[in-house]
CSV table of C-alpha atoms in Angstrom, one decimal:
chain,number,residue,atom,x,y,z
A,1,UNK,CA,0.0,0.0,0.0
A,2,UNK,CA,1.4,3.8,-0.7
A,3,UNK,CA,2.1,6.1,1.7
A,4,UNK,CA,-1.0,8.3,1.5
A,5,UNK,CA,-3.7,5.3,1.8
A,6,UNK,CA,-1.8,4.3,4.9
A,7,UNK,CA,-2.2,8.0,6.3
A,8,UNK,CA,-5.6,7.7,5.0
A,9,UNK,CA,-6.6,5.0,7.5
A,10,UNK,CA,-5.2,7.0,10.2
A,11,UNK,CA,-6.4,10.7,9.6
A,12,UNK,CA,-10.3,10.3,7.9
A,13,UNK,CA,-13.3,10.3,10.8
A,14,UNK,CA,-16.5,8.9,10.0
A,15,UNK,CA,-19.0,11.9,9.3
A,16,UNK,CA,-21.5,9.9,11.4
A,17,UNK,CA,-19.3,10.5,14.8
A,18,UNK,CA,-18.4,14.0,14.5
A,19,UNK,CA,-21.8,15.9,15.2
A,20,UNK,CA,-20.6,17.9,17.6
A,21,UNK,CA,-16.8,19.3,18.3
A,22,UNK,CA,-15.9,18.1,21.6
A,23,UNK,CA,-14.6,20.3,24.5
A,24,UNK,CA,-11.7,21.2,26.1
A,25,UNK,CA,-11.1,18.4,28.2
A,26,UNK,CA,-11.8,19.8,31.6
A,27,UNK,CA,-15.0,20.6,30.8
A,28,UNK,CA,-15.5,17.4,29.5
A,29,UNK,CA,-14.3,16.3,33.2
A,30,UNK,CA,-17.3,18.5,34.4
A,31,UNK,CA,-19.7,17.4,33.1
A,32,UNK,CA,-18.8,13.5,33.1
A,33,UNK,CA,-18.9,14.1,36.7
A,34,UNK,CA,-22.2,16.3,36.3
A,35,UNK,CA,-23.9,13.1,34.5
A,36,UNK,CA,-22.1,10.0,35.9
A,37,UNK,CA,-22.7,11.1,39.4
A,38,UNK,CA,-26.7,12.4,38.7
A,39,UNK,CA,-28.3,9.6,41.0
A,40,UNK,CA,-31.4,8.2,39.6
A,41,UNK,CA,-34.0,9.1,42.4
A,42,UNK,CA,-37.3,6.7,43.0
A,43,UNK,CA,-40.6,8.3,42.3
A,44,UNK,CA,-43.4,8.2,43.9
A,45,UNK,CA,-45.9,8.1,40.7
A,46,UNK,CA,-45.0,8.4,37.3
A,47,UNK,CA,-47.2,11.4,37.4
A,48,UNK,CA,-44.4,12.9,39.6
A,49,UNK,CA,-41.7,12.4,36.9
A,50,UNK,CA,-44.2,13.1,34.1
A,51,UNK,CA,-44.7,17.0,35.9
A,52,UNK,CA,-40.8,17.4,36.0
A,53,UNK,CA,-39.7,16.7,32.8
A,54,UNK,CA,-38.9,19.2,30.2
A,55,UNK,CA,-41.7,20.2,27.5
A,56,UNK,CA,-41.2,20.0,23.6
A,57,UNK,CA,-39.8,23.3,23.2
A,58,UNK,CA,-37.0,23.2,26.3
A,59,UNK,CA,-36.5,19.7,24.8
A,60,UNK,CA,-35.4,21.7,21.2
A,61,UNK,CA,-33.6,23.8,22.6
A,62,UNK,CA,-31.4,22.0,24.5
A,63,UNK,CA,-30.3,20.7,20.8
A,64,UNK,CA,-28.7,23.5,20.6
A,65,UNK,CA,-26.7,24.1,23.8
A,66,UNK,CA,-23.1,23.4,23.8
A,67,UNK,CA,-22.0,19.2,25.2
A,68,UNK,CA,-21.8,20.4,28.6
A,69,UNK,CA,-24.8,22.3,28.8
A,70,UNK,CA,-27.0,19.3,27.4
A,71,UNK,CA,-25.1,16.3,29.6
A,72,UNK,CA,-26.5,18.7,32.7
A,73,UNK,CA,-30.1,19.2,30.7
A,74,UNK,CA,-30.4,15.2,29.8
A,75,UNK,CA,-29.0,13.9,33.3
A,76,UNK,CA,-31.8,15.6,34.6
A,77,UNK,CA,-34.3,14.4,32.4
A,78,UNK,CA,-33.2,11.2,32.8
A,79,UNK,CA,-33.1,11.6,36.7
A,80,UNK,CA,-36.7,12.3,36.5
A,81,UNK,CA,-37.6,9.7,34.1
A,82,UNK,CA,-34.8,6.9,33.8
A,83,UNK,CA,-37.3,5.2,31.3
A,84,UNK,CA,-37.6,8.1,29.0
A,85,UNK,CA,-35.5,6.8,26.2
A,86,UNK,CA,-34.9,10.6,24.2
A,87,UNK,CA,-33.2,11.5,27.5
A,88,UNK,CA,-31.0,8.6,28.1
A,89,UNK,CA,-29.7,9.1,24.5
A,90,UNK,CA,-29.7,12.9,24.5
A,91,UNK,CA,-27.7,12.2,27.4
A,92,UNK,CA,-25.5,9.5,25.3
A,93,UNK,CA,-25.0,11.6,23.0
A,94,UNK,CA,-23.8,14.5,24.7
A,95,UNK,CA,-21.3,12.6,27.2
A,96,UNK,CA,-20.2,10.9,23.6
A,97,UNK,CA,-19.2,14.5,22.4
A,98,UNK,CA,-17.6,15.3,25.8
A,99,UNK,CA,-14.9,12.1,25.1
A,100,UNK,CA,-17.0,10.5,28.3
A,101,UNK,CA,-17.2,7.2,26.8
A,102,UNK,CA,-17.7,4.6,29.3
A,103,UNK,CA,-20.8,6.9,30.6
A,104,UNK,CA,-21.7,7.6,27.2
A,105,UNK,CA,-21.9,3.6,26.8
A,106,UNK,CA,-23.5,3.3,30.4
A,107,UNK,CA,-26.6,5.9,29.4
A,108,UNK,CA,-27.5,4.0,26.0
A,109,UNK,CA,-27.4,0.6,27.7
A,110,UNK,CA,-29.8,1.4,29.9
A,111,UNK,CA,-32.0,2.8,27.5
A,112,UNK,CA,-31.9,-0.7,26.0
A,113,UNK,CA,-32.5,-2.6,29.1
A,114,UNK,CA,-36.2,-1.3,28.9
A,115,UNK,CA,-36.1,-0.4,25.4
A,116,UNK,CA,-34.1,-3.0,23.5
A,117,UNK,CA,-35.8,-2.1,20.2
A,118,UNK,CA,-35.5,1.5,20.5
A,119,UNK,CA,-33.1,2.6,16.9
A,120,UNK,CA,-32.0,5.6,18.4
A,121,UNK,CA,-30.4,4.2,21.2
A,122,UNK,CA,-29.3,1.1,19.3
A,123,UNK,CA,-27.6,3.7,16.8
A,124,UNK,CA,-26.0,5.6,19.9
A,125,UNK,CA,-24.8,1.9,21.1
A,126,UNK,CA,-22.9,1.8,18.3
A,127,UNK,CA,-22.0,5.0,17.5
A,128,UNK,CA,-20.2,5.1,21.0
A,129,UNK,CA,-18.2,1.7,20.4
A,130,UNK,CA,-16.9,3.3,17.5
A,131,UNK,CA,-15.5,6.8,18.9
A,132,UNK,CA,-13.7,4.9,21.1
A,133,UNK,CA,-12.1,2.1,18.5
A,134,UNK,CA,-14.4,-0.8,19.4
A,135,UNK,CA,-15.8,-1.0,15.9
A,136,UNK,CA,-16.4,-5.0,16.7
A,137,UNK,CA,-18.8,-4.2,19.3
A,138,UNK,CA,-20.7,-2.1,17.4
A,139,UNK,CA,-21.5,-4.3,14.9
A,140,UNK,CA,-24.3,-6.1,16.9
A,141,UNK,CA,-26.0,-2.7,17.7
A,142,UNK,CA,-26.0,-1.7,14.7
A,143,UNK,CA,-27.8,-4.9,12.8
A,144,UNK,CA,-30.3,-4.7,15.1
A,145,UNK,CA,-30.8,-1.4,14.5
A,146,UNK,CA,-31.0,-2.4,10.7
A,147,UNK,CA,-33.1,-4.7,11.0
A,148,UNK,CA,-35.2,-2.8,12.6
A,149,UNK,CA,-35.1,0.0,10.5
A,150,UNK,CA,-34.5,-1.3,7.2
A,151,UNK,CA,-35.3,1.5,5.3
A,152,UNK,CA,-32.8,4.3,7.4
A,153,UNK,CA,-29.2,4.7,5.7
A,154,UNK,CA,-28.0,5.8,9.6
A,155,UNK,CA,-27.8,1.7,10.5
A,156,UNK,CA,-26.0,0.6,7.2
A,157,UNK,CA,-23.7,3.5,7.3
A,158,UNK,CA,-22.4,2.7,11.1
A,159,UNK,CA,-22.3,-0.8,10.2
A,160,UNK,CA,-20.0,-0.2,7.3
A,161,UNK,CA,-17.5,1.8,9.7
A,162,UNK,CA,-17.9,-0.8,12.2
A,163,UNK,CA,-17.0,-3.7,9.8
A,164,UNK,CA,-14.2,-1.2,8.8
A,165,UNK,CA,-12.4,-1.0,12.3
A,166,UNK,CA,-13.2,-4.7,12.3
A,167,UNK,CA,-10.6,-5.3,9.2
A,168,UNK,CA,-13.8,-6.8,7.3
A,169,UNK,CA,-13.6,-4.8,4.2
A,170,UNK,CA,-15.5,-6.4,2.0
A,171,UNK,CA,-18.3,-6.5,4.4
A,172,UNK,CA,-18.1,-3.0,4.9
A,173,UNK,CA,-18.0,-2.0,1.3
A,174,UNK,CA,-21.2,-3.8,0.9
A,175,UNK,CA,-23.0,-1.8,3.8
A,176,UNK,CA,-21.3,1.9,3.2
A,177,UNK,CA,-23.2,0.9,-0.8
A,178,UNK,CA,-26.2,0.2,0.6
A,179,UNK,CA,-26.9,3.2,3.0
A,180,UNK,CA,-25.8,4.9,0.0
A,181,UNK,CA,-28.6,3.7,-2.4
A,182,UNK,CA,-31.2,4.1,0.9
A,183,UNK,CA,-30.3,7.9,0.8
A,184,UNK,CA,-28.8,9.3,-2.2
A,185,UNK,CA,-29.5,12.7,-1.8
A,186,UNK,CA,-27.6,13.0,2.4
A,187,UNK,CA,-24.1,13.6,2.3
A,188,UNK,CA,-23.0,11.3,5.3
A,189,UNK,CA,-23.7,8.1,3.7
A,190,UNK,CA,-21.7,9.4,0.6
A,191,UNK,CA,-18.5,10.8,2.6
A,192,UNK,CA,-18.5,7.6,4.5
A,193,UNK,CA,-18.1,5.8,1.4
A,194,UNK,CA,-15.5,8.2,0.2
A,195,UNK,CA,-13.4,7.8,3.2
A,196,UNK,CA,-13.3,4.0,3.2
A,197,UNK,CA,-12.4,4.6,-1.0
A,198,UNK,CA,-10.0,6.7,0.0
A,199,UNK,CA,-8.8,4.6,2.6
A,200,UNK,CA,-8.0,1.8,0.6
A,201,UNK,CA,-6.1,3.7,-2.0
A,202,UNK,CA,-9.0,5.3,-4.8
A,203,UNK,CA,-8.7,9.0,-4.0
A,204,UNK,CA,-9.9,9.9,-7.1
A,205,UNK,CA,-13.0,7.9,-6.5
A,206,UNK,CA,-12.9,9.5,-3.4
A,207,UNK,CA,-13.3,12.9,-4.4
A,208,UNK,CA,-15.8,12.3,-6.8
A,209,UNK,CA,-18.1,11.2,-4.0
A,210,UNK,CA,-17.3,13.7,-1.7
A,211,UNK,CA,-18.1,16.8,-4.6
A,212,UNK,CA,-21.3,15.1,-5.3
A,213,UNK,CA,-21.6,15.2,-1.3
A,214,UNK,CA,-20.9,19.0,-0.5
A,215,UNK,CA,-23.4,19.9,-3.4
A,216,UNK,CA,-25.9,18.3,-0.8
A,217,UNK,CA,-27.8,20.4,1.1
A,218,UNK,CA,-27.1,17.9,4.2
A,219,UNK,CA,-23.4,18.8,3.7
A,220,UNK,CA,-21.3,19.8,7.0
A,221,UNK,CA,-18.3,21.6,7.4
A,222,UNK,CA,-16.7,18.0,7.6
A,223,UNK,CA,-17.9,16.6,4.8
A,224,UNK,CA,-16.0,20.3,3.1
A,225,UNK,CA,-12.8,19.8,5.1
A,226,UNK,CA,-12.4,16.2,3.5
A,227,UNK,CA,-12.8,17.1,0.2
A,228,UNK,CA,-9.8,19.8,0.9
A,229,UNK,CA,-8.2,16.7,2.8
A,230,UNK,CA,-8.5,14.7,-0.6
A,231,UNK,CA,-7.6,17.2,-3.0
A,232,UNK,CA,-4.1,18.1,-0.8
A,233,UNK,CA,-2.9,14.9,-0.7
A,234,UNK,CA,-3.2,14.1,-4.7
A,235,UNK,CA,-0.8,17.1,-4.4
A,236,UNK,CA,-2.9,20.2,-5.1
A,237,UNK,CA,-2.2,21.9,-1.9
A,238,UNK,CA,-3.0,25.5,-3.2
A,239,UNK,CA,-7.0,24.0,-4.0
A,240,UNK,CA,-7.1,22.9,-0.8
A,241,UNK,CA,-5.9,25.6,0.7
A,242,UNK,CA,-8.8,27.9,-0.8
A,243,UNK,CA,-11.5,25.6,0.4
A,244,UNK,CA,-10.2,25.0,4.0
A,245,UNK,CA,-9.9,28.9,4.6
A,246,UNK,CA,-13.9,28.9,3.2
A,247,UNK,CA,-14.8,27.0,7.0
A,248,UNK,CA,-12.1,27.6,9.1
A,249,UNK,CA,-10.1,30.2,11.5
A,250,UNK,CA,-6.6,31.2,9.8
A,251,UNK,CA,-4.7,29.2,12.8
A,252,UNK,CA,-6.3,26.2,12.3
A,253,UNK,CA,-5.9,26.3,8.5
A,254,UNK,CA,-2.0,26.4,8.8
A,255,UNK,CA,-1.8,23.6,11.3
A,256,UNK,CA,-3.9,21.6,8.4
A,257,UNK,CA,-1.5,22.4,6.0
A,258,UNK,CA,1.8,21.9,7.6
A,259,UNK,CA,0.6,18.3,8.9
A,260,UNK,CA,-0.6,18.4,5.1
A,261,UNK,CA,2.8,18.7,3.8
A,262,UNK,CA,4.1,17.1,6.6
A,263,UNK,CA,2.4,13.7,4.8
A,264,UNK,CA,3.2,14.6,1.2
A,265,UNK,CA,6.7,14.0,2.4
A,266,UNK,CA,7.7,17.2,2.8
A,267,UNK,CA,8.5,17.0,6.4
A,268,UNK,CA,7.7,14.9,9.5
A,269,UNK,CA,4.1,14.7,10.6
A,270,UNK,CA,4.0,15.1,14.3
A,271,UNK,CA,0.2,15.3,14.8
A,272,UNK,CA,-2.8,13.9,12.8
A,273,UNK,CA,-5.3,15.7,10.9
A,274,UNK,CA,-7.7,13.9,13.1
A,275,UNK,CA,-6.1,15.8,15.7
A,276,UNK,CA,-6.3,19.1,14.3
A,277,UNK,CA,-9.4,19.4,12.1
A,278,UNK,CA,-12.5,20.8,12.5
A,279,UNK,CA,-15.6,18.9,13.6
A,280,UNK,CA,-18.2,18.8,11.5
């Protein structure tokens, strides 16, 4: 294998487990310790817990606080209702973006212990084994999830990273196709495909997918800062350039391409693009 698949398989993140940048890590700290430690208090009716929790609209908005804000929002929630399943993977999902794994992990499963069907917590299940590198464990969750919710790309697509971090490529190619062909017109689905293309050497395949993917109206800011990932390292630094600076803060744009050129052999790479990029 050449150099630049091999830094492929290290650098590229699945678009799926990137939703939301993570914090610096002592607020991560804070609120793993806000969540983790949240005991889960007995009610005396489910009337009670029913009167405590959050409405619809606080429920919205909390989408659109910052990690830490919505681990301390969802541990609530799930305090006052530990069989609500939208808190226990709000909650998920927010320790996930935090780096709190292992409570990330915790909140899901019990989700599934009274909800073992529930697809969003399934998806989270997975979602969580794979931030952390356990892509084998993540398999399961996500088949059941598939199965059942055959006609959602978000299953297929985890499973394909999953089989990925499993070293089952074929197997993977197969699923990153299929959530493709569920959902031609979202740009995840597409970018995961790219990245495991461009992971196994086709970076030209690669960035055909991933223009077709930022034409999408579902595109991120990831799915952008790939492209310009893909175009550097076929050599046409000064393209990538221009569309990294479209996104992102000057700094950050010269750390990208120093580890850029860094990996195009024009010096040593001392940090990852994984460590370094934006979130999408």
């Amino acid at each position: 294998m050449c150099r630049k698949p091999a830094l492929l398989a290290t650098v590229l993140t699945p678009i799926l487990l990137l939703s939301v940048p993570a914090l610096a890590a002592d607020k991560g700290d804070k609120a793993g310790k806000i969540a983790a430690s949240a005991p889960v208090a007995a009610q005396p009716a489910a009337q009670s817990a029913a009167q405590r929790k959050a409405g619809a609209a606080e429920r919205a908005e909390a989408a659109r606080m910052d990690p830490l804000a919505r681990a301390a929002f969802w541990s609530a929630e799930f305090e006052a209702d530990p069989r609500d399943p939208e808190a226990g993977v709000g909650l998920s999902q927010a320790l996930r973006a935090l780096g709190r794994y292992d409570d990330a992990a915790s909140a899901s499963g019990r989700v599934l212990v009274s909800h073992p069907n529930n697809v969003e917590a399934l998806l989270e299940s997975a979602r969580v084994q794979l931030a952390r590198g356990e892509g084998f464990f993540a398999i399961e969750p996500a088949r059941t999830a598939a199965a059942a919710a055959p006609k959602d790309w978000r299953p297929q697509s985890l499973l394909g990273v999953a089989l990925e971090q499993s070293k089952r490529d074929d197997e993977a190619l197969v699923a990153h196709r299929q959530a493709v062909a569920l959902a031609p017109n979202e740009a995840a689905p597409a970018a995961n495909l790219a990245m495991y293309l461009a992971g196994h050497g086709d970076l030209a395949g690669a960035e055909t997918l991933l223009r077709k993917a930022v034409a999408m109206p579902s595109s991120t800011v990831q799915v952008r800062q790939n492209l310009a990932l893909i175009v550097g390292l076929q050599g046409r630094v000064d393209e990538a350039e221009r569309m990294a600076r479209q996104d992102l803060p000057p700094q950050m744009v010269d750390n990208n391409l120093a580890w850029l050129r860094a990996a195009l052999g024009q010096g040593s790479a001392t940090r990852t693009w994984g460590a370094i990029k934006a979130g999408g």
